[in-house]
Tab-separated table of C-alpha atoms and ligand atoms in Angstrom:
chain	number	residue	atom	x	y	z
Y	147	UNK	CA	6.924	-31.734	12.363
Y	148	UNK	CA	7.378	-35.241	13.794
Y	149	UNK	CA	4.523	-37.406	14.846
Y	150	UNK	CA	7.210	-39.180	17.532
Y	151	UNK	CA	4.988	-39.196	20.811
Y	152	UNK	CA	7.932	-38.932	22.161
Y	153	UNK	CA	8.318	-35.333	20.518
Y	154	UNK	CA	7.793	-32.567	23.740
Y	155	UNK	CA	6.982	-29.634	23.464
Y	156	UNK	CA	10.345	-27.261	23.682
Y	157	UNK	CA	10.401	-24.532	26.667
Y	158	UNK	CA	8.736	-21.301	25.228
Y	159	UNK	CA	10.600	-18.945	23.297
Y	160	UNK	CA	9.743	-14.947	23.705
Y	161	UNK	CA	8.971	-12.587	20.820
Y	162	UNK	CA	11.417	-10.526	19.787
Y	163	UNK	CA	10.754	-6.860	20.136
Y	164	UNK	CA	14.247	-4.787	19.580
Y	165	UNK	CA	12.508	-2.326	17.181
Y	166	UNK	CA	10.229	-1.029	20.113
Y	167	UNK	CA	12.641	-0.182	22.479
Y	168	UNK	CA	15.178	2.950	22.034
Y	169	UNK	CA	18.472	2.101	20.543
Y	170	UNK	CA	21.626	1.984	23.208
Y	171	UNK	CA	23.140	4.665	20.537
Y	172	UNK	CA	21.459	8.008	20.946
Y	173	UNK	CA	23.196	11.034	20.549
Y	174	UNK	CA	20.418	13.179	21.868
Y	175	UNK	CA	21.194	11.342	25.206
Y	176	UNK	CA	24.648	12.690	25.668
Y	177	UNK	CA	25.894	9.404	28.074
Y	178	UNK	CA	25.170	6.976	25.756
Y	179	UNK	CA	28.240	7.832	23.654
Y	180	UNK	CA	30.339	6.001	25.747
Y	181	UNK	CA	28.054	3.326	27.306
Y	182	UNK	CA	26.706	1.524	24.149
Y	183	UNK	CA	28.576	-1.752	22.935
Y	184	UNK	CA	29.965	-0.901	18.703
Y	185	UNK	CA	30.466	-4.279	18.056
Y	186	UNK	CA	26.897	-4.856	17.368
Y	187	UNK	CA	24.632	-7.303	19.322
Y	188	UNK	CA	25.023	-11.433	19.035
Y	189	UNK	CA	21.564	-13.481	18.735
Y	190	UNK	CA	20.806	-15.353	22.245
Y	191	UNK	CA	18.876	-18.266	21.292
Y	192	UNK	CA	15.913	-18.763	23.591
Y	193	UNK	CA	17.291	-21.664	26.045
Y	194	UNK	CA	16.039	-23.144	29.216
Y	195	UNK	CA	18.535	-19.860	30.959
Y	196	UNK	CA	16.559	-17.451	29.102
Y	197	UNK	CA	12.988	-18.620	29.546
Y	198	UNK	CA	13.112	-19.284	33.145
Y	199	UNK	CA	14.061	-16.241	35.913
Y	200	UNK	CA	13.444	-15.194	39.140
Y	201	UNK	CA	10.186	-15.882	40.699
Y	202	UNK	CA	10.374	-13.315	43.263
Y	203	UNK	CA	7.362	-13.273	46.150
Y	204	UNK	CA	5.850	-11.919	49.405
Y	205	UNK	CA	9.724	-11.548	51.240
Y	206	UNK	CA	10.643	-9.142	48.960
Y	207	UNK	CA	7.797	-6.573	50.409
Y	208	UNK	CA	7.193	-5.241	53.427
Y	209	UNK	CA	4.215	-2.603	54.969
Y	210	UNK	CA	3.694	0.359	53.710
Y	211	UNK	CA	5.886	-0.797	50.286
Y	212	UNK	CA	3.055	0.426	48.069
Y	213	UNK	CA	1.736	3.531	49.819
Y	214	UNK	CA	4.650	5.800	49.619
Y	215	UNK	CA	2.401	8.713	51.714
Y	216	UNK	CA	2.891	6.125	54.448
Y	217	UNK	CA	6.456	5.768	54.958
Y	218	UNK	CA	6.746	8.600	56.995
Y	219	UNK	CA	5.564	10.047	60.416
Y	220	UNK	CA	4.146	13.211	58.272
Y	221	UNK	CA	2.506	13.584	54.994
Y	222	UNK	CA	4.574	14.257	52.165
Y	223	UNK	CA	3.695	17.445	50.068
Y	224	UNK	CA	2.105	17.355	46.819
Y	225	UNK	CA	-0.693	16.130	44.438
Y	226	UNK	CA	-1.839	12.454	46.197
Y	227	UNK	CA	-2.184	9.882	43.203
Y	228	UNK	CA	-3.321	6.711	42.596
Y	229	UNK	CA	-1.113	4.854	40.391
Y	230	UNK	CA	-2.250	1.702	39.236
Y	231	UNK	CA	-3.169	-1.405	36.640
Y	232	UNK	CA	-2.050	-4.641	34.506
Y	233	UNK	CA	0.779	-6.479	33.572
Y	234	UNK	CA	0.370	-8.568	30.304
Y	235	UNK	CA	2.089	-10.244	28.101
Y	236	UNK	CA	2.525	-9.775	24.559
Y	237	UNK	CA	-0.001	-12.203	24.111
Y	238	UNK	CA	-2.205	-10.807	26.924
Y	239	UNK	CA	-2.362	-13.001	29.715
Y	240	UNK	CA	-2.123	-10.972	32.644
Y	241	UNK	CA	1.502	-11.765	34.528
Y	242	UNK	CA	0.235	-12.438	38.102
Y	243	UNK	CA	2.446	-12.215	41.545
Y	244	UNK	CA	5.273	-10.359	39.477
Y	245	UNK	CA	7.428	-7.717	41.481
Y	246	UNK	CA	6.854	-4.276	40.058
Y	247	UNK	CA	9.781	-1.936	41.833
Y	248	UNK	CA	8.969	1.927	41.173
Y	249	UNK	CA	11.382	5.042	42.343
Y	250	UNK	CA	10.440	8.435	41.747
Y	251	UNK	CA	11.363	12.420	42.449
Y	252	UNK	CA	9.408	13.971	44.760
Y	253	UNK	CA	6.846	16.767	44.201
Y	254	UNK	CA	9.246	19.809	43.105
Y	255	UNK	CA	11.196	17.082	41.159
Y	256	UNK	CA	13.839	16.129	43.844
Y	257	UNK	CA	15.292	12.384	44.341
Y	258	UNK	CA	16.602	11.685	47.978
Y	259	UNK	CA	19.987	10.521	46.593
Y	260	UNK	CA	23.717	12.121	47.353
Y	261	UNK	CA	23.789	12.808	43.371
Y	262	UNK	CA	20.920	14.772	42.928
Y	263	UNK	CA	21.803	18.586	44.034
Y	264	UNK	CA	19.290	20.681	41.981
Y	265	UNK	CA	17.747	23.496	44.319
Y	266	UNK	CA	14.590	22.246	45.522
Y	267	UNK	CA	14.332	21.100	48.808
Y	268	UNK	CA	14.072	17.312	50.289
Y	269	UNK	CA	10.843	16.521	51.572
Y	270	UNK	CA	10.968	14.666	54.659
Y	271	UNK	CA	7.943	12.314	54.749
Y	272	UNK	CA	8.771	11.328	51.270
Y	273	UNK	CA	11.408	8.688	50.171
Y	274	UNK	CA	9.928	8.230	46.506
Y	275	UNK	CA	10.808	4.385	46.556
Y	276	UNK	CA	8.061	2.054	45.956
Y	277	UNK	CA	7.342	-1.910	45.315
Y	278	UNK	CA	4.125	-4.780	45.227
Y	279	UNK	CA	3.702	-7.966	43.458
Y	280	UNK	CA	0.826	-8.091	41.375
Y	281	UNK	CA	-2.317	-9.700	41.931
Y	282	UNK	CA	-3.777	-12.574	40.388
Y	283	UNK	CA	-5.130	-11.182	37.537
Y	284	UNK	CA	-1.724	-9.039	37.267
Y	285	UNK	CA	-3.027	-5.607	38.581
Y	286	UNK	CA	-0.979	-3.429	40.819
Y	287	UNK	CA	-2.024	-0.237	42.650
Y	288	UNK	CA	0.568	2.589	44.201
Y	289	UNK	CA	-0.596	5.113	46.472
Y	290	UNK	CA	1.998	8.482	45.967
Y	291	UNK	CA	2.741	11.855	45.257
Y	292	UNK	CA	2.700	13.295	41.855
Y	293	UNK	CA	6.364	13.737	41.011
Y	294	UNK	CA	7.901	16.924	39.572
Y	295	UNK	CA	9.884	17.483	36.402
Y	296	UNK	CA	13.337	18.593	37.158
Y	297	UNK	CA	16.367	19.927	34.954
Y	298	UNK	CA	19.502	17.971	34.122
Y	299	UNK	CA	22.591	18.804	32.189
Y	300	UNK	CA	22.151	17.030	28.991
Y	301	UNK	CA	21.569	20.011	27.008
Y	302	UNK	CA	20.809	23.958	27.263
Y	303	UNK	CA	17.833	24.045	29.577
Y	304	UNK	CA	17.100	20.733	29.692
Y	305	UNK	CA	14.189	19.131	31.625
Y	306	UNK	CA	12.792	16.039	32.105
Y	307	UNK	CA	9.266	15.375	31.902
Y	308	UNK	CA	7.463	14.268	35.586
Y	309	UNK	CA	8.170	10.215	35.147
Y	310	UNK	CA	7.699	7.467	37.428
Y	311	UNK	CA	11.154	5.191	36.920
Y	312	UNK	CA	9.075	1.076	37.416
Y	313	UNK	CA	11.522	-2.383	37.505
Y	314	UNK	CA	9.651	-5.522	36.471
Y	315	UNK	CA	10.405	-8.843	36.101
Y	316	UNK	CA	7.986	-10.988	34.445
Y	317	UNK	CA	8.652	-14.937	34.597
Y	318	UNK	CA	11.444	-15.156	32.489
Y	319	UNK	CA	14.824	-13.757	31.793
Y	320	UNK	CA	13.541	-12.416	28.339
Y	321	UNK	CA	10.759	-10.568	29.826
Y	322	UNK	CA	13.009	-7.941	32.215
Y	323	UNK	CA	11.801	-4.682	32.173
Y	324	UNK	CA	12.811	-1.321	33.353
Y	325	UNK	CA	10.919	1.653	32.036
Y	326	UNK	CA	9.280	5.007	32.869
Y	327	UNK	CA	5.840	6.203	33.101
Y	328	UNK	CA	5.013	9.581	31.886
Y	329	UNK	CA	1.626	11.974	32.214
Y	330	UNK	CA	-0.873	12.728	29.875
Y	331	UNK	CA	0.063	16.098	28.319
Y	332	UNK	CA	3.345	16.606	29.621
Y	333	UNK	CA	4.945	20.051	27.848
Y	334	UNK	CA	8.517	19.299	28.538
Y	335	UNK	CA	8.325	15.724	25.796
Y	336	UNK	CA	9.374	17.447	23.202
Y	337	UNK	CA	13.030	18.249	24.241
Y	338	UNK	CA	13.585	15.056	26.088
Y	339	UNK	CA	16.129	12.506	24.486
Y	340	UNK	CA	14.564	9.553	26.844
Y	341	UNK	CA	11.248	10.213	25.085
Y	342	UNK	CA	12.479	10.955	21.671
Y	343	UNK	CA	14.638	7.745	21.998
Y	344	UNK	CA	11.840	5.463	21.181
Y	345	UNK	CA	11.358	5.022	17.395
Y	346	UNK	CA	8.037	4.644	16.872
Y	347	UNK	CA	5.459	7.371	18.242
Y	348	UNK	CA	3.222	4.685	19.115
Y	349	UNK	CA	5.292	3.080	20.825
Y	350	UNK	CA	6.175	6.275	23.146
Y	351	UNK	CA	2.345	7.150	23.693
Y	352	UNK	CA	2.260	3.426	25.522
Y	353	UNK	CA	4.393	4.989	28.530
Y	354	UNK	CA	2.138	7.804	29.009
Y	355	UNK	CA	-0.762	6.763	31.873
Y	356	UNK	CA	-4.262	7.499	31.627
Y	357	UNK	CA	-6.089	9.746	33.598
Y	358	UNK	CA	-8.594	7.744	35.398
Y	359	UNK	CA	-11.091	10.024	36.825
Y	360	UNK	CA	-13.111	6.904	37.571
Y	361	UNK	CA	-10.697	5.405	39.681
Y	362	UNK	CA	-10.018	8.726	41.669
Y	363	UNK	CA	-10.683	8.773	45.654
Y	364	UNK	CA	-12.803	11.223	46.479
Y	365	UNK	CA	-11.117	14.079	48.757
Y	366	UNK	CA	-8.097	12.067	48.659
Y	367	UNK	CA	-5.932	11.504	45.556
Y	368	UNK	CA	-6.552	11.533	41.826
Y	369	UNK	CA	-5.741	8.638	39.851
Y	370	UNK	CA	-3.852	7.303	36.813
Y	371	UNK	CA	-4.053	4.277	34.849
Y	372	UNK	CA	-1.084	3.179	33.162
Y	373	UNK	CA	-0.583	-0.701	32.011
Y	374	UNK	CA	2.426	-2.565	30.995
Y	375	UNK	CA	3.435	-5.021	28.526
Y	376	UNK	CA	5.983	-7.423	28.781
Y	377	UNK	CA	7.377	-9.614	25.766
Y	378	UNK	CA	4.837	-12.298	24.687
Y	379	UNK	CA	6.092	-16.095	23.464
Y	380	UNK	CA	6.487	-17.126	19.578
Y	381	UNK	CA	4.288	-19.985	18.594
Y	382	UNK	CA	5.205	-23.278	20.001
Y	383	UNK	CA	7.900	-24.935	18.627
Y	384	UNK	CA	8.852	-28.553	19.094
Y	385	UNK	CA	12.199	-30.573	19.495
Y	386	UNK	CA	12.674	-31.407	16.679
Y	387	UNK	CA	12.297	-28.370	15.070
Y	388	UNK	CA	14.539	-26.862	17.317
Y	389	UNK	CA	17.349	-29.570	16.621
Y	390	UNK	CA	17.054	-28.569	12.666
Y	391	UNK	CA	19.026	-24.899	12.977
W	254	UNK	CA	2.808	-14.626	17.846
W	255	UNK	CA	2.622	-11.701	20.118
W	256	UNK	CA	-0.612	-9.640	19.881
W	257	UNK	CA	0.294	-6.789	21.864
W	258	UNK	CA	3.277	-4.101	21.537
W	259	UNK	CA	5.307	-4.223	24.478
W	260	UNK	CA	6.240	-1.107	26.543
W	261	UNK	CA	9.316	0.102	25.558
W	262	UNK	CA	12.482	-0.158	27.927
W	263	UNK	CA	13.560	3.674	29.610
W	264	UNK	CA	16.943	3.983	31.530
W	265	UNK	CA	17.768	3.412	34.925
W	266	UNK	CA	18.671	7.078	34.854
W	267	UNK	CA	21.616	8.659	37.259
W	268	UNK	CA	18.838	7.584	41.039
W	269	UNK	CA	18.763	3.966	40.558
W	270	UNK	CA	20.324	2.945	43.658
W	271	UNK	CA	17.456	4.824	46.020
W	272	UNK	CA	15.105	2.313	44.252
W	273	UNK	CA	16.364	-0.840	42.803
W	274	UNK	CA	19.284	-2.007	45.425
W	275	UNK	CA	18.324	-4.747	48.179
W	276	UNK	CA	20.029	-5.408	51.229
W	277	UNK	CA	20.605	-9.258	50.624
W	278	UNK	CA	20.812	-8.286	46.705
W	279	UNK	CA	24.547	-9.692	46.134
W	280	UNK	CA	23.878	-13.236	47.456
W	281	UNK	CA	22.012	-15.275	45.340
W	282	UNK	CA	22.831	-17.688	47.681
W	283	UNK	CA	23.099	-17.347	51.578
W	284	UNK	CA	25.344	-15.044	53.311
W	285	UNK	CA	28.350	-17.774	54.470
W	286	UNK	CA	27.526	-20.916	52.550
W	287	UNK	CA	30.696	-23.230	52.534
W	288	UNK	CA	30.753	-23.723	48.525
W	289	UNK	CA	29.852	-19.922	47.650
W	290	UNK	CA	32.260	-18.190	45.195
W	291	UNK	CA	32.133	-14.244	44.754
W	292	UNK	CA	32.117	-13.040	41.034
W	293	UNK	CA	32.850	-9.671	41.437
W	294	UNK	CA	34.302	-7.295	38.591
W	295	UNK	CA	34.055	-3.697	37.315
W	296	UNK	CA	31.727	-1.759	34.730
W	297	UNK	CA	34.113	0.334	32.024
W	298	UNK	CA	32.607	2.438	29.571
W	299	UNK	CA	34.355	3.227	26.276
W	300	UNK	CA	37.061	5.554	27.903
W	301	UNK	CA	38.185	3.356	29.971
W	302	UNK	CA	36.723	4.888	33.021
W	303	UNK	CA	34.712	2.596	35.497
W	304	UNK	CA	30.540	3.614	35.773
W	305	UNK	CA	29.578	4.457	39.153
W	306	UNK	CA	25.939	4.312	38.521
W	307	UNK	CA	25.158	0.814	36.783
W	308	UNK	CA	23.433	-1.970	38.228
W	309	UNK	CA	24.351	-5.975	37.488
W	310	UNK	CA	21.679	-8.438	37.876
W	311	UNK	CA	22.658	-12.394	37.435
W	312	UNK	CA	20.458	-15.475	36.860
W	313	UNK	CA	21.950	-18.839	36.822
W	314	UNK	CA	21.394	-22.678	37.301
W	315	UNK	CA	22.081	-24.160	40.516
W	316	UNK	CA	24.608	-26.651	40.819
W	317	UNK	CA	22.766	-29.369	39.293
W	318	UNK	CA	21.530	-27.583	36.211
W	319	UNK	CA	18.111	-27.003	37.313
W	320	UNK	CA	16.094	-24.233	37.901
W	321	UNK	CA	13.259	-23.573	40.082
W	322	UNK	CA	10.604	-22.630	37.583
W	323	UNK	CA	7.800	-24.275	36.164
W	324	UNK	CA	8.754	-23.815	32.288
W	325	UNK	CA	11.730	-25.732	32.643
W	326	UNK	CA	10.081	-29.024	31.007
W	327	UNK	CA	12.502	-31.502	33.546
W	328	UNK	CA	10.135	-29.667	36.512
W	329	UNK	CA	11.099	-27.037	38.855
W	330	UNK	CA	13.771	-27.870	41.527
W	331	UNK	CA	13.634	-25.373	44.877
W	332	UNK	CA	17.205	-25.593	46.495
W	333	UNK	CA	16.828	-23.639	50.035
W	334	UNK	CA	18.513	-20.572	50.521
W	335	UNK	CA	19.610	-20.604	46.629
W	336	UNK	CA	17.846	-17.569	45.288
W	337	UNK	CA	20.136	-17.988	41.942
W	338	UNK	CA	18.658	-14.438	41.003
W	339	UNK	CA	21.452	-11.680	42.602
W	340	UNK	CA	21.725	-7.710	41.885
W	341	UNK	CA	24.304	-5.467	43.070
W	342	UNK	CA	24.788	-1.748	42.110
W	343	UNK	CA	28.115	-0.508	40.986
W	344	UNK	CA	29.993	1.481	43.780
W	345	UNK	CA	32.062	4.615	43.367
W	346	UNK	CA	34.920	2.988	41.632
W	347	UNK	CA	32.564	1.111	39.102
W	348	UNK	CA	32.717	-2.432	41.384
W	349	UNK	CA	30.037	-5.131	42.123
W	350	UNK	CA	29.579	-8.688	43.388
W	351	UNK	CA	27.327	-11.675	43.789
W	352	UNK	CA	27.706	-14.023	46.043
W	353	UNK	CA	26.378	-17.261	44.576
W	354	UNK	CA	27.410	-21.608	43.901
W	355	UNK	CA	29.084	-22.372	40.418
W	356	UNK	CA	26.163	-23.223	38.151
W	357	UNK	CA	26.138	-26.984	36.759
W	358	UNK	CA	25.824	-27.662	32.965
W	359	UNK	CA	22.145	-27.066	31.345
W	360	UNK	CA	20.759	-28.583	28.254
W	361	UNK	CA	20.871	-26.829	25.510
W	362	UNK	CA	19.219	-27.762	21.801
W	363	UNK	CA	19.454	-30.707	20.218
W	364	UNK	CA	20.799	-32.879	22.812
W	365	UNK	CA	23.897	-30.364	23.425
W	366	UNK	CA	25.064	-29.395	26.706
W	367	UNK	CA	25.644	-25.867	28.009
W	368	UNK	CA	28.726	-25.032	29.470
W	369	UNK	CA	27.943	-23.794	32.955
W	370	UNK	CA	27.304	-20.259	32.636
W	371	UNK	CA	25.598	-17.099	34.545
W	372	UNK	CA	22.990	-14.794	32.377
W	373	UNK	CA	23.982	-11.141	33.257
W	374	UNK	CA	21.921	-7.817	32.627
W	375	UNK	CA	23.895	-4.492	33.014
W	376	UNK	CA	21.413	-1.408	33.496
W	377	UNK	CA	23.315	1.973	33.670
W	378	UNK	CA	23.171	5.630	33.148
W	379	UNK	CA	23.199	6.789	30.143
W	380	UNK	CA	21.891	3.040	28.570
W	381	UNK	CA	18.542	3.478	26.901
W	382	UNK	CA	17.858	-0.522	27.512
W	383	UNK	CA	20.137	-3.222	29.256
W	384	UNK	CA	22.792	-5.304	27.621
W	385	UNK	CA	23.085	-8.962	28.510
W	386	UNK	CA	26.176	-10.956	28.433
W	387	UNK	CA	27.001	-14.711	29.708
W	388	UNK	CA	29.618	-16.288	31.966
W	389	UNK	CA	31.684	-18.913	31.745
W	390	UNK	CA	34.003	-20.149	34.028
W	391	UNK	CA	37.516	-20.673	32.892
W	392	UNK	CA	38.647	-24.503	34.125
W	393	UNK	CA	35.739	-25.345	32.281
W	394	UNK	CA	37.856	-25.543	29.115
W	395	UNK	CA	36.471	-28.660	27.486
W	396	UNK	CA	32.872	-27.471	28.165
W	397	UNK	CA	33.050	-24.065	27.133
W	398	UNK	CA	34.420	-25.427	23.425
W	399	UNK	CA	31.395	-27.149	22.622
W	400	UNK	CA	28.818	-24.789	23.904
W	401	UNK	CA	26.513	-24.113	21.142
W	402	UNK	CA	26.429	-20.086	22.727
W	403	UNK	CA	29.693	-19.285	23.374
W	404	UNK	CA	30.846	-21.500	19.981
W	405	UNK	CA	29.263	-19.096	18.006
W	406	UNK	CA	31.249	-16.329	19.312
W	407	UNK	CA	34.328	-15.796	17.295
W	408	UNK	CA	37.296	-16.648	19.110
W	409	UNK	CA	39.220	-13.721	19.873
W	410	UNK	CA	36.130	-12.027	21.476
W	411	UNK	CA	34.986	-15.437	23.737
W	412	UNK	CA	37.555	-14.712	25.993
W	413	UNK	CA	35.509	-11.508	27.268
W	414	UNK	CA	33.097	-13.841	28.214
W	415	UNK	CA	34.970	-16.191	30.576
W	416	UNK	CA	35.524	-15.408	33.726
W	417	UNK	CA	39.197	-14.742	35.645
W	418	UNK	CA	40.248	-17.123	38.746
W	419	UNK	CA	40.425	-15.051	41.914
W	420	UNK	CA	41.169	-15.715	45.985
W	421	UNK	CA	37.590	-16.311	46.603
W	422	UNK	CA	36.103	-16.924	43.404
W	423	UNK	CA	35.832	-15.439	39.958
W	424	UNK	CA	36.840	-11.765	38.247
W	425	UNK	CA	34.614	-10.674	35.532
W	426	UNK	CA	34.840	-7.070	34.401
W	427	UNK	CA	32.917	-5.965	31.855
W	428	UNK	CA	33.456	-3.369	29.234
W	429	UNK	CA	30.579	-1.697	27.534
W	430	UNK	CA	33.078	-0.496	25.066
W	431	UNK	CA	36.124	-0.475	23.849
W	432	UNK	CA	39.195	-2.458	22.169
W	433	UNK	CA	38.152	-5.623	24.426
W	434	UNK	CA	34.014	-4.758	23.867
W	435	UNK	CA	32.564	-7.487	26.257
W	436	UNK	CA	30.390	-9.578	23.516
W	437	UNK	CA	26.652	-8.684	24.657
W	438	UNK	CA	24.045	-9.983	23.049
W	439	UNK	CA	20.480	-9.588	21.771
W	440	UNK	CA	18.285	-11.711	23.674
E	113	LIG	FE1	14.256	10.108	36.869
């Protein structure tokens, strides 16, 4: 390493993390077949593209984003939850004022989209579409409705397990994330290609919330704690160290 | 060096566009700005067939080369009504667009110079974590051959990453597999 004060320090670079995210070719997910690049993935150096990204704020929420009992005139049906905690990084500095986007089924497992035409009805007082920046200290909190587990056609009698589908951004390119959050216990992981995916068993027991009886409201909603982790940075690196490979 | 696992990437699944579409999503700049160019393209999968349910989401430089974000060491540069973040869903027949300016060169290591270039992220249906590809822009010839990215690509596949000359902007259609694989890569 140089001793040149003119030396800066380079923008951070983010830990890589492939080998704890599912790979794009599954075959237990049946559309992946199709939809995952064979020519293998090129190395994206870390550059100044890459470490910076979207710094989203207040404009992108409005009322009512966070409680989805609220969106409504009525109350939606179902189990009232609190859904809530941190963003960190890898390193574990909480990610503060980050946009965390959630969409979910409602309580018998339905989504209010065209596509989804399973049997169990729409519930009017419930879009299932959620979103908040996160505090200083990177907490969020969700007010909603437990959501259901419905079937699919990926395989005979296929079911997915009652998820939570969250979007988050992080400060930097590297550190997009878009994930699902399970529930302690669920019966139905065991068949499900989207849990099986992930390699390491670990790794799949980090998108499962905790229940939080602590945290519940009394005669209101229960609650569950689930927190996130985005990529953390490698060590420093300088210039000139950079300018060797 | 990281101390904590991260949480693992899920799909997007087949509901993504009840959750993650925004109104003003496309236009990473402003709705009717004079220099604004449209990149707009479609989403194949490996039968040729465009996807219906994918999402696009673009970051990019402004027209200077800057960005407004404090770990860019040259100092964040706001540029009003330049988001220079868009996301668009693909429609029925497997389309999006972004609205946005041409993005100036950025440094790159050592002194280089990026070509100028857009970061993309494709989420989709049936993709267990997103792909990311880059952008170039094709009268940038002289730029794009010493880009210290899209050098390293082997020549017959860097033409999947520049982008086609259209009425109001650019074409860039990407194919998640295939005989002309868009080159994605690992970031
Ligand atoms: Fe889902």
């Amino acid at each position: 390493m140089s001793t040149d004060p003119t030396t800066r320090p380079a923008p951070p670079a983010y830990a890589r993390d492939a080998e704890v995210h599912p790979p794009l070719d599954y075959p237990g997910y049946r559309s992946t077949a199709l939809r995952h690049p064979k020519r293998g993935l090129r190395l994206l150096p870390h550059l100044l593209t890459e470490v910076t990204g979207p710094l989203l704020g207040e404009d992108r929420i409005s009322e009512n984003d966070s409680d989805l009992t609220r969106q409504h005139d009525g109350e939606p049906q179902g189990q009232r939850i609190i859904v809530h905690g941190q963003v960190r990084d890898g390193d574990g500095r909480p990610v503060p004022h980050t946009l965390v986007e959630i969409w979910q089924a409602n309580a018998g497992g339905r989504y209010r989209h065209t596509g989804d035409n399973w049997p169990c009805p729409l519930d009017p007082n419930f879009s299932g579409v959620g979103r908040t920046l996160t505090d200083d200290q990177g907490r969020y909190r969700f007010t909603t409705i437990r959501p259901g587990a419905y079937p699919w056609r990926n395989h005979d009698n296929a079911w997915r397990p009652a998820h939570i589908h969250f979007s988050l951004f992080g400060r930097a390119f590297t550190q997009r994330l878009v994930t699902q959050m399970y529930f302690p216990g669920d019966p139905l992981f065991f068949q499900d290609p989207m849990w099986n995916s992930i390699p390491d068993e670990k790794a799949r027991e980090r998108l499962v919330a905790r229940f939080d009886y602590a945290n519940t409201a009394p005669e209101w909603a229960l609650a569950y704690e689930w927190d996130i982790v985005l990529r953390g940075r490698e060590a420093t690196v300088f210039e000139d160290e950079v300018d060797e490979d | 060096m990281a101390r904590y696992a991260t949480t693992p990437s899920q799909t997007v699944g087949p509901y993504l566009h009840i959750g993650l579409p925004w109104p003003d999503g496309p236009f990473a700049v402003a709705e009717g700005t004079p220099e604004g160019v449209w990149i707009r393209g479609v989403l194949y999968d490996g039968a040729g067939a465009p996807v219906p349910d994918g999402l696009i989401e673009t970051w990019q430089a402004d027209p200077e080369g800057r960005f407004d974000h404090p770990d860019d060491p040259r100092g964040a540069v706001a540029r009003p009504g330049f988001r220079a973040f868009g996301r668009c869903p693909t429609d029925a027949n497997g389309e999006y667009g972004i609205f946005t300016l041409k993005p100036g060169p950025v440094p790159g290591p050592g002194g280089t110079l990026q070509a100028p270039h857009i970061d993309v992220s494709v989420f989709a249906r049936g993709m267990l974590h997103r792909t990311v590809t880059r952008v170039y822009f094709p009268e940038e010839a002289a730029a794009n051959a010493a880009d210290p990215v899209l050098s390293s690509v082997p020549e017959p596949e860097r033409a999947t990453l520049v982008a086609r000359p259209a009425e109001d902007g650019y074409r860039f259609d990407i194919r998640l597999q295939g005989e002309d694989e868009t080159v994605f890569f690992d970031v």
